[in-house]
């Protein structure tokens, strides 16, 4: 661990002498970033929001400049980087504008909504040479990173299957108090497939080495019936009859995509942020030839050859083992070193690690762990799943733009 500790010391020194000045754009989700940014060694120098009410909260924060328009941020030469926490449909255009204005970008999820946006974003990153990272915080939760470390150490053997699901009853975020649709409501009205795939795809693709040793090949998607938005709207806004019209909402309550990789690993990617149930924040599975992992409702379970009980021919005996059985050998170095700082921050430590990684990548002049190609590959499930469902769940190939760098 000594090299990591030395690295941390060096990182902190460089931050104190030359802090990265970051402006958060979108003051709501952005609120969670202020403490986290400081913890991750970034100077949160400003906040931008087009809504005066959203900026109100920030007026009492010392040293934070408030911007009422995005253009003001991009014109400010003191700003090094922007953190985009705006409605999802704005991310691609705002990222491209920031890069062209000379700012590094960390963007909330998803990165893009269409393949045209994907091509323009990749072009903007490569032509400017600036740092672009997607803030996929779920990749950094302790269990996810431990599995990644186990994969890297060979404990899973050859990988066969992985799944990720984003299951969160977020219907209360679909409507504004006056009954109009928020961007999330609009998202459900206009995206007919899996419209929020990166929390599922991120961890899975990192385990599988997507864009490194494997690539996403083809996808086939299925959508359930569409009920949840209508039921919720009927309870809260019975006078808004448009919400009850068939076809008003187009996002299936549950959407499931089967994805095959070049190495013939099967991925299941599911989204359901409308059905009634408690929030299941991290739901994942990984199957290899030597080990198996699943996580549901906050509990991770493992079976690992050589560690877990087995019959003489190697089949599993006596069920699953808890995470702590593997911590001594497989805790990820990031969690071993920074776990204490990370635990205090949002989303299982993920918010801390994404900001840290972003700042480090800029300082070290290297690509970030989640680069523009990852952002595009994982987010491309949005247009591809809609296309598959539109054509009766036909398989859709991942186009070159979503298959990593050449
Ligand atoms: N990674 C995670 O765990 C996680 C969690 C929550 C939200 N998110 C993402 O964060 C983003 C924001 O989500 P939210 O829940 O805070 O949304 P929100 O609608 O509550 O807030 C968005 C804010 O952006 C502001 N805004 C809109 N257009 C703007 C513009 N052009 N310039 C500046 N500000 C503008 C709005 O006024 C609003 O205050 C979304 O992309 C969402 O997917 C990610």
Tab-separated table of C-alpha atoms and ligand atoms in Angstrom:
chain	number	residue	atom	x	y	z
A	1	UNK	CA	0.000	0.000	0.000
A	2	UNK	CA	2.982	2.329	0.381
A	3	UNK	CA	2.960	3.481	-3.267
A	4	UNK	CA	-0.757	4.392	-2.970
A	5	UNK	CA	-0.085	6.385	0.219
A	6	UNK	CA	2.813	8.189	-1.445
A	7	UNK	CA	0.599	8.875	-4.446
A	8	UNK	CA	-2.120	10.318	-2.189
A	9	UNK	CA	0.435	12.643	-0.549
A	10	UNK	CA	1.697	13.832	-3.932
A	11	UNK	CA	-1.871	14.295	-5.171
A	12	UNK	CA	-2.807	16.406	-2.130
A	13	UNK	CA	0.331	18.561	-2.507
A	14	UNK	CA	-0.343	19.242	-6.178
A	15	UNK	CA	-3.942	20.140	-5.370
A	16	UNK	CA	-2.958	22.601	-2.687
A	17	UNK	CA	-0.497	24.368	-4.980
A	18	UNK	CA	-2.678	24.297	-8.107
A	19	UNK	CA	-6.289	23.328	-7.370
A	20	UNK	CA	-8.554	22.255	-10.222
A	21	UNK	CA	-11.329	24.847	-10.419
A	22	UNK	CA	-14.589	23.076	-11.126
A	23	UNK	CA	-18.058	24.516	-11.707
A	24	UNK	CA	-21.084	22.305	-11.125
A	25	UNK	CA	-23.819	22.921	-13.685
A	26	UNK	CA	-27.246	21.864	-12.388
A	27	UNK	CA	-27.510	22.861	-8.767
A	28	UNK	CA	-29.740	20.050	-7.501
A	29	UNK	CA	-27.827	16.797	-7.960
A	30	UNK	CA	-24.860	19.176	-7.814
A	31	UNK	CA	-25.544	19.777	-4.092
A	32	UNK	CA	-24.142	16.373	-3.229
A	33	UNK	CA	-20.882	17.248	-4.958
A	34	UNK	CA	-19.735	20.183	-2.846
A	35	UNK	CA	-18.453	18.189	0.137
A	36	UNK	CA	-17.373	15.347	-2.108
A	37	UNK	CA	-15.356	17.668	-4.342
A	38	UNK	CA	-13.427	18.975	-1.356
A	39	UNK	CA	-12.835	15.446	-0.119
A	40	UNK	CA	-11.580	14.465	-3.573
A	41	UNK	CA	-9.198	17.431	-3.648
A	42	UNK	CA	-11.042	19.672	-6.094
A	43	UNK	CA	-11.916	23.327	-5.592
A	44	UNK	CA	-15.607	23.727	-6.315
A	45	UNK	CA	-15.320	27.332	-7.471
A	46	UNK	CA	-18.838	27.885	-8.779
A	47	UNK	CA	-22.345	26.628	-9.411
A	48	UNK	CA	-24.539	27.311	-12.420
A	49	UNK	CA	-28.293	26.904	-12.755
A	50	UNK	CA	-30.909	28.592	-14.883
A	51	UNK	CA	-33.323	28.398	-11.963
A	52	UNK	CA	-32.894	31.181	-9.350
A	53	UNK	CA	-34.539	28.938	-6.708
A	54	UNK	CA	-31.957	26.230	-7.307
A	55	UNK	CA	-29.148	28.761	-6.769
A	56	UNK	CA	-30.705	30.070	-3.544
A	57	UNK	CA	-29.221	27.214	-1.485
A	58	UNK	CA	-25.719	28.157	-2.622
A	59	UNK	CA	-25.808	31.845	-1.691
A	60	UNK	CA	-24.581	31.103	1.833
A	61	UNK	CA	-21.612	28.991	0.630
A	62	UNK	CA	-18.396	31.029	0.898
A	63	UNK	CA	-16.101	31.182	-2.123
A	64	UNK	CA	-18.677	29.863	-4.602
A	65	UNK	CA	-19.431	32.029	-7.624
A	66	UNK	CA	-22.981	31.758	-8.935
A	67	UNK	CA	-23.664	31.674	-12.693
A	68	UNK	CA	-27.146	32.143	-14.113
A	69	UNK	CA	-26.328	30.857	-17.588
A	70	UNK	CA	-24.062	28.149	-18.945
A	71	UNK	CA	-22.549	30.656	-21.401
A	72	UNK	CA	-21.194	32.664	-18.439
A	73	UNK	CA	-19.352	29.574	-17.181
A	74	UNK	CA	-17.825	28.823	-20.554
A	75	UNK	CA	-16.688	32.446	-20.962
A	76	UNK	CA	-14.961	32.516	-17.552
A	77	UNK	CA	-11.213	31.920	-18.088
A	78	UNK	CA	-10.686	30.970	-14.420
A	79	UNK	CA	-12.805	27.816	-14.808
A	80	UNK	CA	-10.794	24.643	-15.586
A	81	UNK	CA	-13.602	22.089	-15.693
A	82	UNK	CA	-17.359	21.607	-15.562
A	83	UNK	CA	-19.392	18.916	-13.849
A	84	UNK	CA	-22.647	18.501	-15.754
A	85	UNK	CA	-25.529	17.596	-13.444
A	86	UNK	CA	-28.207	18.932	-15.776
A	87	UNK	CA	-31.158	17.037	-17.307
A	88	UNK	CA	-29.871	14.016	-19.227
A	89	UNK	CA	-30.923	15.221	-22.675
A	90	UNK	CA	-28.521	18.189	-22.374
A	91	UNK	CA	-25.350	16.251	-21.526
A	92	UNK	CA	-23.960	15.633	-25.010
A	93	UNK	CA	-24.476	19.168	-26.344
A	94	UNK	CA	-23.201	20.803	-23.140
A	95	UNK	CA	-20.139	18.512	-23.047
A	96	UNK	CA	-19.234	19.408	-26.620
A	97	UNK	CA	-19.694	23.135	-25.939
A	98	UNK	CA	-17.472	22.959	-22.848
A	99	UNK	CA	-14.706	21.044	-24.624
A	100	UNK	CA	-14.775	23.536	-27.466
A	101	UNK	CA	-14.485	26.334	-24.887
A	102	UNK	CA	-11.350	24.669	-23.459
A	103	UNK	CA	-12.876	23.114	-20.307
A	104	UNK	CA	-12.440	19.548	-19.106
A	105	UNK	CA	-15.757	17.745	-18.597
A	106	UNK	CA	-17.159	15.310	-16.095
A	107	UNK	CA	-20.701	14.486	-17.162
A	108	UNK	CA	-23.505	12.893	-15.221
A	109	UNK	CA	-25.123	9.811	-16.752
A	110	UNK	CA	-26.088	9.006	-19.454
A	111	UNK	CA	-23.580	10.652	-21.814
A	112	UNK	CA	-25.579	10.622	-25.037
A	113	UNK	CA	-29.048	9.803	-26.251
A	114	UNK	CA	-28.440	9.244	-29.982
A	115	UNK	CA	-25.619	7.796	-32.067
A	116	UNK	CA	-25.279	11.150	-33.863
A	117	UNK	CA	-24.546	12.778	-30.508
A	118	UNK	CA	-22.073	9.965	-29.775
A	119	UNK	CA	-20.081	10.659	-32.934
A	120	UNK	CA	-19.944	14.402	-32.242
A	121	UNK	CA	-18.879	13.854	-28.627
A	122	UNK	CA	-16.034	11.497	-29.565
A	123	UNK	CA	-14.885	13.965	-32.212
A	124	UNK	CA	-14.918	16.863	-29.699
A	125	UNK	CA	-12.859	14.891	-27.161
A	126	UNK	CA	-10.278	13.740	-29.696
A	127	UNK	CA	-9.930	17.088	-31.463
A	128	UNK	CA	-9.510	19.110	-28.245
A	129	UNK	CA	-7.363	16.584	-26.342
A	130	UNK	CA	-9.129	17.599	-23.118
A	131	UNK	CA	-10.296	15.204	-20.414
A	132	UNK	CA	-13.834	13.851	-20.661
A	133	UNK	CA	-15.174	11.419	-18.079
A	134	UNK	CA	-18.651	10.061	-17.424
A	135	UNK	CA	-19.472	10.092	-13.713
A	136	UNK	CA	-20.709	6.491	-13.506
A	137	UNK	CA	-20.464	6.260	-9.741
A	138	UNK	CA	-21.922	2.720	-9.475
A	139	UNK	CA	-18.634	1.351	-10.862
A	140	UNK	CA	-16.949	2.324	-7.614
A	141	UNK	CA	-19.142	0.750	-4.948
A	142	UNK	CA	-17.118	-1.541	-2.701
A	143	UNK	CA	-18.629	-4.824	-3.890
A	144	UNK	CA	-18.370	-3.874	-7.572
A	145	UNK	CA	-14.694	-2.976	-7.204
A	146	UNK	CA	-13.979	-6.125	-5.220
A	147	UNK	CA	-15.457	-8.228	-8.012
A	148	UNK	CA	-13.340	-6.304	-10.518
A	149	UNK	CA	-10.230	-7.053	-8.477
A	150	UNK	CA	-11.187	-10.738	-8.294
A	151	UNK	CA	-11.649	-10.830	-12.075
A	152	UNK	CA	-8.249	-9.200	-12.568
A	153	UNK	CA	-6.651	-11.764	-10.221
A	154	UNK	CA	-8.234	-14.635	-12.204
A	155	UNK	CA	-10.558	-15.766	-9.395
A	156	UNK	CA	-13.565	-15.905	-11.746
A	157	UNK	CA	-11.799	-17.922	-14.448
A	158	UNK	CA	-13.306	-17.289	-17.851
A	159	UNK	CA	-16.337	-15.008	-17.820
A	160	UNK	CA	-19.625	-16.427	-19.110
A	161	UNK	CA	-22.500	-14.190	-18.014
A	162	UNK	CA	-23.165	-10.864	-16.283
A	163	UNK	CA	-26.244	-8.893	-15.393
A	164	UNK	CA	-27.028	-5.422	-14.134
A	165	UNK	CA	-30.352	-3.859	-13.269
A	166	UNK	CA	-31.440	-0.369	-12.284
A	167	UNK	CA	-34.553	-0.899	-10.168
A	168	UNK	CA	-35.761	2.303	-8.540
A	169	UNK	CA	-39.324	3.532	-8.189
A	170	UNK	CA	-38.586	7.102	-9.294
A	171	UNK	CA	-42.103	8.073	-10.371
A	172	UNK	CA	-42.156	10.924	-7.851
A	173	UNK	CA	-39.463	12.572	-10.014
A	174	UNK	CA	-41.582	12.460	-13.187
A	175	UNK	CA	-43.871	15.377	-12.368
A	176	UNK	CA	-43.345	18.963	-11.218
A	177	UNK	CA	-45.599	20.196	-8.394
A	178	UNK	CA	-47.911	21.826	-10.990
A	179	UNK	CA	-48.411	18.466	-12.694
A	180	UNK	CA	-46.244	19.158	-15.760
A	181	UNK	CA	-43.579	16.660	-16.763
A	182	UNK	CA	-40.023	17.020	-15.487
A	183	UNK	CA	-37.164	15.938	-17.773
A	184	UNK	CA	-37.563	12.430	-16.325
A	185	UNK	CA	-41.249	12.450	-17.263
A	186	UNK	CA	-40.335	13.682	-20.755
A	187	UNK	CA	-37.708	10.953	-20.903
A	188	UNK	CA	-40.451	8.349	-20.303
A	189	UNK	CA	-42.626	10.027	-22.917
A	190	UNK	CA	-39.956	9.942	-25.629
A	191	UNK	CA	-37.578	6.994	-25.017
A	192	UNK	CA	-39.173	3.694	-26.010
A	193	UNK	CA	-36.411	1.409	-24.726
A	194	UNK	CA	-33.946	1.268	-21.844
A	195	UNK	CA	-33.499	4.953	-21.151
A	196	UNK	CA	-31.174	4.685	-18.115
A	197	UNK	CA	-28.673	1.887	-18.787
A	198	UNK	CA	-25.307	3.082	-17.479
A	199	UNK	CA	-25.700	2.109	-13.802
A	200	UNK	CA	-26.201	-1.456	-15.067
A	201	UNK	CA	-23.755	-1.459	-17.963
A	202	UNK	CA	-20.899	0.350	-16.201
A	203	UNK	CA	-19.897	-2.257	-13.612
A	204	UNK	CA	-20.651	-5.126	-16.005
A	205	UNK	CA	-18.560	-3.677	-18.846
A	206	UNK	CA	-15.651	-2.980	-16.542
A	207	UNK	CA	-15.679	-6.570	-15.270
A	208	UNK	CA	-15.778	-7.838	-18.852
A	209	UNK	CA	-13.021	-5.537	-20.117
A	210	UNK	CA	-15.325	-4.009	-22.725
A	211	UNK	CA	-13.382	-1.731	-25.127
A	212	UNK	CA	-10.162	-3.321	-23.811
A	213	UNK	CA	-10.192	-7.107	-24.237
A	214	UNK	CA	-13.767	-7.542	-25.463
A	215	UNK	CA	-16.402	-5.477	-27.281
A	216	UNK	CA	-20.178	-5.192	-27.271
A	217	UNK	CA	-21.456	-7.029	-30.351
A	218	UNK	CA	-25.233	-7.248	-30.584
A	219	UNK	CA	-28.358	-6.449	-28.569
A	220	UNK	CA	-31.940	-7.597	-28.492
A	221	UNK	CA	-34.471	-5.822	-26.281
A	222	UNK	CA	-37.929	-6.527	-24.920
A	223	UNK	CA	-40.318	-4.093	-23.269
A	224	UNK	CA	-43.208	-4.823	-20.905
A	225	UNK	CA	-46.585	-3.102	-20.996
A	226	UNK	CA	-46.714	0.587	-20.068
A	227	UNK	CA	-48.752	1.228	-16.912
A	228	UNK	CA	-46.794	2.831	-14.072
A	229	UNK	CA	-46.768	6.469	-15.266
A	230	UNK	CA	-50.485	6.420	-15.998
A	231	UNK	CA	-51.387	4.876	-12.629
A	232	UNK	CA	-49.250	7.390	-10.741
A	233	UNK	CA	-50.565	10.355	-12.748
A	234	UNK	CA	-54.144	9.221	-12.208
A	235	UNK	CA	-53.615	9.323	-8.440
A	236	UNK	CA	-51.859	12.701	-8.352
A	237	UNK	CA	-53.229	14.599	-11.355
A	238	UNK	CA	-56.594	13.083	-12.360
A	239	UNK	CA	-57.455	16.248	-14.343
A	240	UNK	CA	-54.456	15.830	-16.661
A	241	UNK	CA	-56.280	13.517	-19.046
A	242	UNK	CA	-53.419	13.532	-21.579
A	243	UNK	CA	-51.397	11.270	-19.251
A	244	UNK	CA	-54.094	8.595	-19.564
A	245	UNK	CA	-54.046	8.518	-23.342
A	246	UNK	CA	-52.614	5.294	-24.780
A	247	UNK	CA	-49.228	6.007	-26.295
A	248	UNK	CA	-48.575	9.154	-24.250
A	249	UNK	CA	-45.814	7.419	-22.287
A	250	UNK	CA	-43.698	5.163	-24.478
A	251	UNK	CA	-41.132	3.767	-22.012
A	252	UNK	CA	-42.020	0.204	-20.969
A	253	UNK	CA	-42.391	-0.194	-17.184
A	254	UNK	CA	-39.646	-2.785	-17.425
A	255	UNK	CA	-37.196	-3.097	-20.298
A	256	UNK	CA	-34.739	-5.935	-20.648
A	257	UNK	CA	-31.852	-6.167	-23.113
A	258	UNK	CA	-29.832	-9.287	-23.893
A	259	UNK	CA	-26.405	-8.352	-25.194
A	260	UNK	CA	-23.734	-10.630	-26.622
A	261	UNK	CA	-20.064	-9.653	-26.683
A	262	UNK	CA	-17.401	-10.607	-29.240
A	263	UNK	CA	-16.060	-13.134	-26.685
A	264	UNK	CA	-19.550	-14.665	-26.396
A	265	UNK	CA	-20.268	-13.416	-22.906
A	266	UNK	CA	-24.002	-12.876	-22.365
A	267	UNK	CA	-25.158	-9.693	-20.608
A	268	UNK	CA	-28.635	-9.025	-19.219
A	269	UNK	CA	-29.324	-5.324	-18.773
A	270	UNK	CA	-32.623	-4.368	-17.183
A	271	UNK	CA	-34.182	-1.069	-16.241
A	272	UNK	CA	-37.314	-0.389	-14.244
A	273	UNK	CA	-37.622	3.011	-12.637
A	274	UNK	CA	-41.387	3.045	-12.539
A	275	UNK	CA	-42.746	-0.063	-10.807
A	276	UNK	CA	-43.802	0.109	-7.192
A	277	UNK	CA	-41.246	-1.475	-4.816
A	278	UNK	CA	-38.488	-0.412	-2.406
A	279	UNK	CA	-35.306	0.928	-4.000
A	280	UNK	CA	-32.895	-1.905	-4.885
A	281	UNK	CA	-29.802	0.174	-5.409
A	282	UNK	CA	-27.201	-2.333	-6.558
A	283	UNK	CA	-28.432	-5.422	-8.397
A	284	UNK	CA	-25.765	-7.368	-10.251
A	285	UNK	CA	-24.593	-10.840	-11.167
A	286	UNK	CA	-21.360	-12.257	-12.568
A	287	UNK	CA	-20.723	-15.854	-13.576
A	288	UNK	CA	-17.324	-17.244	-14.456
A	289	UNK	CA	-15.977	-20.762	-14.899
A	290	UNK	CA	-14.548	-20.599	-11.353
A	291	UNK	CA	-16.770	-18.249	-9.379
A	292	UNK	CA	-20.197	-16.715	-9.074
A	293	UNK	CA	-21.388	-13.429	-7.555
A	294	UNK	CA	-24.723	-11.755	-7.054
A	295	UNK	CA	-25.897	-8.661	-5.255
A	296	UNK	CA	-29.432	-7.711	-4.404
A	297	UNK	CA	-31.013	-5.231	-1.980
A	298	UNK	CA	-27.590	-4.316	-0.629
A	299	UNK	CA	-26.373	-7.858	0.064
A	300	UNK	CA	-23.542	-9.427	-1.909
A	301	UNK	CA	-22.984	-13.196	-2.048
A	302	UNK	CA	-20.102	-15.135	-3.559
A	303	UNK	CA	-19.107	-18.655	-4.379
A	304	UNK	CA	-15.429	-18.927	-5.353
A	305	UNK	CA	-13.546	-22.121	-6.225
A	306	UNK	CA	-10.676	-22.699	-3.815
A	307	UNK	CA	-12.355	-20.569	-1.115
A	308	UNK	CA	-15.939	-21.780	-0.844
A	309	UNK	CA	-17.118	-25.271	0.120
A	310	UNK	CA	-17.172	-27.715	-2.805
A	311	UNK	CA	-17.814	-31.363	-3.566
A	312	UNK	CA	-14.830	-33.416	-4.787
A	313	UNK	CA	-15.618	-32.765	-8.468
A	314	UNK	CA	-15.865	-29.013	-7.835
A	315	UNK	CA	-19.611	-28.342	-7.601
A	316	UNK	CA	-20.721	-25.835	-4.994
A	317	UNK	CA	-21.595	-27.231	-1.569
A	318	UNK	CA	-23.205	-25.466	1.435
A	319	UNK	CA	-24.355	-22.358	-0.419
A	320	UNK	CA	-23.034	-18.810	-0.743
A	321	UNK	CA	-20.383	-16.956	1.234
A	322	UNK	CA	-20.581	-13.336	2.428
A	323	UNK	CA	-18.249	-10.612	1.176
A	324	UNK	CA	-16.124	-10.486	4.331
A	325	UNK	CA	-14.760	-13.964	3.628
A	326	UNK	CA	-12.952	-12.462	0.602
A	327	UNK	CA	-11.997	-9.024	1.910
A	328	UNK	CA	-8.503	-9.960	3.129
A	329	UNK	CA	-7.448	-11.322	-0.277
A	330	UNK	CA	-9.564	-9.315	-2.705
A	331	UNK	CA	-10.487	-5.882	-1.307
A	332	UNK	CA	-9.807	-3.469	-4.158
A	333	UNK	CA	-6.709	-1.284	-3.532
A	334	UNK	CA	-8.827	1.870	-3.984
A	335	UNK	CA	-11.151	0.816	-1.181
A	336	UNK	CA	-8.281	-0.352	1.009
A	337	UNK	CA	-6.644	3.064	0.720
A	338	UNK	CA	-9.523	5.530	0.478
A	339	UNK	CA	-12.469	3.523	1.815
A	340	UNK	CA	-12.839	5.714	4.919
A	341	UNK	CA	-13.122	8.954	2.911
A	342	UNK	CA	-15.356	7.342	0.276
A	343	UNK	CA	-17.805	5.782	2.738
A	344	UNK	CA	-18.832	9.202	4.040
A	345	UNK	CA	-19.876	10.340	0.534
A	346	UNK	CA	-22.880	9.545	-1.670
A	347	UNK	CA	-23.855	6.414	-3.621
A	348	UNK	CA	-21.778	3.874	-1.701
A	349	UNK	CA	-18.611	5.973	-2.092
A	350	UNK	CA	-19.013	6.235	-5.857
A	351	UNK	CA	-19.401	10.039	-5.919
A	352	UNK	CA	-16.022	10.402	-4.173
A	353	UNK	CA	-14.155	8.049	-6.472
A	354	UNK	CA	-15.446	9.500	-9.754
A	355	UNK	CA	-14.386	13.031	-8.817
A	356	UNK	CA	-10.999	11.809	-7.566
A	357	UNK	CA	-10.389	9.846	-10.746
A	358	UNK	CA	-11.354	12.843	-12.889
A	359	UNK	CA	-8.921	15.154	-11.077
A	360	UNK	CA	-6.118	12.588	-11.156
A	361	UNK	CA	-6.550	11.877	-14.850
A	362	UNK	CA	-6.248	15.606	-15.645
A	363	UNK	CA	-3.172	16.021	-13.468
A	364	UNK	CA	-1.479	12.927	-14.834
A	365	UNK	CA	-2.405	13.701	-18.457
A	366	UNK	CA	-3.888	10.242	-19.016
A	367	UNK	CA	-7.329	9.028	-20.088
A	368	UNK	CA	-9.746	8.655	-17.171
A	369	UNK	CA	-10.919	5.200	-16.086
A	370	UNK	CA	-14.324	5.873	-17.684
A	371	UNK	CA	-13.493	7.616	-20.946
A	372	UNK	CA	-15.617	8.855	-23.827
A	373	UNK	CA	-15.605	5.440	-25.542
A	374	UNK	CA	-16.949	3.761	-22.388
A	375	UNK	CA	-19.512	6.534	-21.963
A	376	UNK	CA	-20.721	6.042	-25.536
A	377	UNK	CA	-20.741	2.214	-25.439
A	378	UNK	CA	-22.737	2.043	-22.206
A	379	UNK	CA	-25.140	4.867	-23.117
A	380	UNK	CA	-25.722	3.539	-26.649
A	381	UNK	CA	-28.126	0.988	-25.153
A	382	UNK	CA	-30.646	3.884	-25.138
A	383	UNK	CA	-31.012	4.215	-28.942
A	384	UNK	CA	-30.207	0.573	-29.714
A	385	UNK	CA	-32.800	-0.865	-27.316
A	386	UNK	CA	-35.459	1.479	-28.728
A	387	UNK	CA	-34.511	0.388	-32.249
A	388	UNK	CA	-34.703	-3.309	-31.299
A	389	UNK	CA	-38.125	-2.919	-29.650
A	390	UNK	CA	-39.372	-0.913	-32.650
A	391	UNK	CA	-38.476	-3.814	-34.933
A	392	UNK	CA	-40.103	-6.557	-32.830
A	393	UNK	CA	-37.031	-7.262	-30.639
A	394	UNK	CA	-34.771	-7.952	-33.624
A	395	UNK	CA	-31.049	-8.159	-32.806
A	396	UNK	CA	-29.291	-4.843	-33.457
A	397	UNK	CA	-25.507	-4.756	-33.939
A	398	UNK	CA	-23.460	-2.266	-31.928
A	399	UNK	CA	-22.148	0.163	-34.554
A	400	UNK	CA	-18.408	0.930	-34.775
A	401	UNK	CA	-18.895	4.167	-32.849
A	402	UNK	CA	-20.059	2.159	-29.776
A	403	UNK	CA	-17.310	-0.502	-30.010
A	404	UNK	CA	-14.408	1.445	-28.541
A	405	UNK	CA	-11.282	2.959	-30.039
A	406	UNK	CA	-9.853	1.367	-33.200
B	1	LIG	N1	-25.194	9.092	-10.821
B	1	LIG	C1	-26.209	9.150	-9.985
B	1	LIG	O1	-26.288	8.382	-9.058
B	1	LIG	C2	-27.274	10.191	-10.214
B	1	LIG	C3	-28.209	10.495	-9.221
B	1	LIG	C4	-29.146	11.517	-9.480
B	1	LIG	C5	-29.125	12.195	-10.686
B	1	LIG	N2	-28.195	11.851	-11.621
B	1	LIG	C6	-28.106	12.565	-12.901
B	1	LIG	O2	-27.892	13.934	-12.602
B	1	LIG	C7	-28.532	14.740	-13.560
B	1	LIG	C8	-29.448	15.740	-12.861
B	1	LIG	O3	-30.432	15.049	-12.145
B	1	LIG	P1	-31.329	15.801	-11.050
B	1	LIG	O4	-32.105	14.747	-10.363
B	1	LIG	O5	-30.494	16.706	-10.203
B	1	LIG	O6	-32.267	16.658	-12.012
B	1	LIG	P2	-33.136	17.914	-11.595
B	1	LIG	O7	-34.137	18.115	-12.657
B	1	LIG	O8	-33.607	17.784	-10.185
B	1	LIG	O9	-32.100	19.122	-11.624
B	1	LIG	C9	-31.539	19.599	-12.815
B	1	LIG	C10	-31.100	21.037	-12.588
B	1	LIG	O10	-30.488	21.511	-13.798
B	1	LIG	C11	-30.947	22.838	-14.021
B	1	LIG	N3	-30.816	23.142	-15.449
B	1	LIG	C12	-31.638	22.772	-16.459
B	1	LIG	N4	-31.166	23.232	-17.637
B	1	LIG	C13	-30.020	23.911	-17.354
B	1	LIG	C14	-29.078	24.615	-18.161
B	1	LIG	N5	-29.220	24.698	-19.471
B	1	LIG	N6	-28.029	25.189	-17.531
B	1	LIG	C15	-27.883	25.112	-16.197
B	1	LIG	N7	-28.747	24.459	-15.388
B	1	LIG	C16	-29.800	23.872	-15.960
B	1	LIG	C17	-32.387	22.822	-13.535
B	1	LIG	O11	-32.858	24.139	-13.270
B	1	LIG	C18	-32.276	21.975	-12.285
B	1	LIG	O12	-31.985	22.746	-11.129
B	1	LIG	C19	-29.267	13.790	-14.489
B	1	LIG	O13	-28.503	13.586	-15.625
B	1	LIG	C20	-29.360	12.502	-13.721
B	1	LIG	O14	-29.348	11.391	-14.596
B	1	LIG	C21	-27.278	10.868	-11.400
